Amino acid sequence: RSVRSGETIDFFMSHSWHDDGELKYEALVLLCSSFRAKHGRDPTFWLDKVCIDQDNIADGLKVLPINVMACKKMLVLCGPTY
């Protein structure tokens, strides 16, 4: 979903598409559980696959620094191919 008015993006998520999806999912489940316990809500994420128009990736990459700076934190799911 899009960010609602007045809402911020909690995490810019960086990862390798080639790393184990199950391991990344498990890490996200733990993060979301901890975040929910602390903040009383689910976190918001910036995800490249859904936040960059996949038919016009070049334009999306031009504004990538702005998107990174708009997020509160950087989440790196670092695996063997990252």
Short mmCIF file of C-alpha atoms in Angstrom, two decimals:
data_model
loop_
_atom_site.label_atom_id
_atom_site.label_comp_id
_atom_site.label_asym_id
_atom_site.label_seq_id
_atom_site.Cartn_x
_atom_site.Cartn_y
_atom_site.Cartn_z
CA ARG A 1 0.00 0.00 0.00
CA SER A 2 1.05 3.59 -0.37
CA VAL A 3 2.15 5.60 2.64
CA ARG A 4 -0.76 7.44 4.21
CA SER A 5 -0.77 11.19 4.74
CA GLY A 6 1.38 12.02 7.76
CA GLU A 7 2.88 8.53 7.83
CA THR A 8 6.59 7.86 7.43
CA ILE A 9 8.49 4.89 6.05
CA ASP A 10 10.21 2.99 8.83
CA PHE A 11 12.67 0.89 6.82
CA PHE A 12 14.38 1.07 3.47
CA MET A 13 15.00 -2.61 2.80
CA SER A 14 18.12 -3.67 0.93
CA HIS A 15 18.78 -7.30 -0.01
CA SER A 16 19.91 -9.60 -2.77
CA TRP A 17 17.19 -11.28 -4.82
CA HIS A 18 19.51 -14.31 -5.03
CA ASP A 19 19.71 -15.01 -1.29
CA ASP A 20 17.45 -17.49 0.50
CA GLY A 21 13.92 -16.07 0.59
CA GLU A 22 12.90 -18.18 3.58
CA LEU A 23 15.76 -16.83 5.70
CA LYS A 24 14.88 -13.26 4.74
CA TYR A 25 11.22 -13.91 5.57
CA GLU A 26 12.16 -15.29 9.00
CA ALA A 27 14.28 -12.19 9.71
CA LEU A 28 11.39 -9.93 8.68
CA VAL A 29 8.94 -11.82 10.91
CA LEU A 30 11.24 -11.30 13.90
CA LEU A 31 11.77 -7.63 13.07
CA CYS A 32 8.04 -6.99 12.63
CA SER A 33 7.20 -8.76 15.89
CA SER A 34 9.74 -6.71 17.82
CA PHE A 35 8.67 -3.46 16.12
CA ARG A 36 4.99 -4.17 16.81
CA ALA A 37 5.71 -4.84 20.49
CA LYS A 38 7.62 -1.58 20.81
CA HIS A 39 5.45 0.74 18.67
CA GLY A 40 1.99 -0.86 18.76
CA ARG A 41 1.77 -1.02 14.96
CA ASP A 42 3.27 -2.79 12.00
CA PRO A 43 6.32 -1.20 10.36
CA THR A 44 6.29 0.33 6.90
CA PHE A 45 8.87 -0.66 4.29
CA TRP A 46 10.27 0.74 1.06
CA LEU A 47 10.69 -2.22 -1.31
CA ASP A 48 12.34 -1.76 -4.68
CA LYS A 49 10.17 -4.26 -6.55
CA VAL A 50 6.95 -2.47 -5.62
CA CYS A 51 8.22 1.10 -5.17
CA ILE A 52 10.13 1.40 -8.45
CA ASP A 53 8.20 1.14 -11.70
CA GLN A 54 9.65 -2.08 -13.14
CA ASP A 55 8.91 -0.84 -16.66
CA ASN A 56 10.97 2.31 -16.04
CA ILE A 57 13.70 1.30 -13.60
CA ALA A 58 16.17 3.96 -14.76
CA ASP A 59 13.90 6.81 -13.66
CA GLY A 60 13.23 5.12 -10.33
CA LEU A 61 16.94 4.76 -9.68
CA LYS A 62 17.49 8.47 -10.34
CA VAL A 63 15.46 9.34 -7.24
CA LEU A 64 16.70 6.42 -5.12
CA PRO A 65 18.75 8.70 -2.79
CA ILE A 66 15.59 10.69 -2.02
CA ASN A 67 13.72 7.49 -1.18
CA VAL A 68 16.54 6.29 1.08
CA MET A 69 16.60 9.61 2.95
CA ALA A 70 12.81 9.53 3.39
CA CYS A 71 13.07 6.36 5.47
CA LYS A 72 13.82 6.36 9.19
CA LYS A 73 16.20 3.38 9.05
CA MET A 74 18.08 1.17 6.60
CA LEU A 75 17.40 -2.57 6.90
CA VAL A 76 20.02 -4.75 5.19
CA LEU A 77 19.17 -8.43 4.85
CA CYS A 78 22.72 -9.50 4.18
CA GLY A 79 23.22 -12.98 2.78
CA PRO A 80 25.98 -14.77 0.83
CA THR A 81 25.31 -12.94 -2.46
CA TYR A 82 24.78 -9.44 -1.03
#
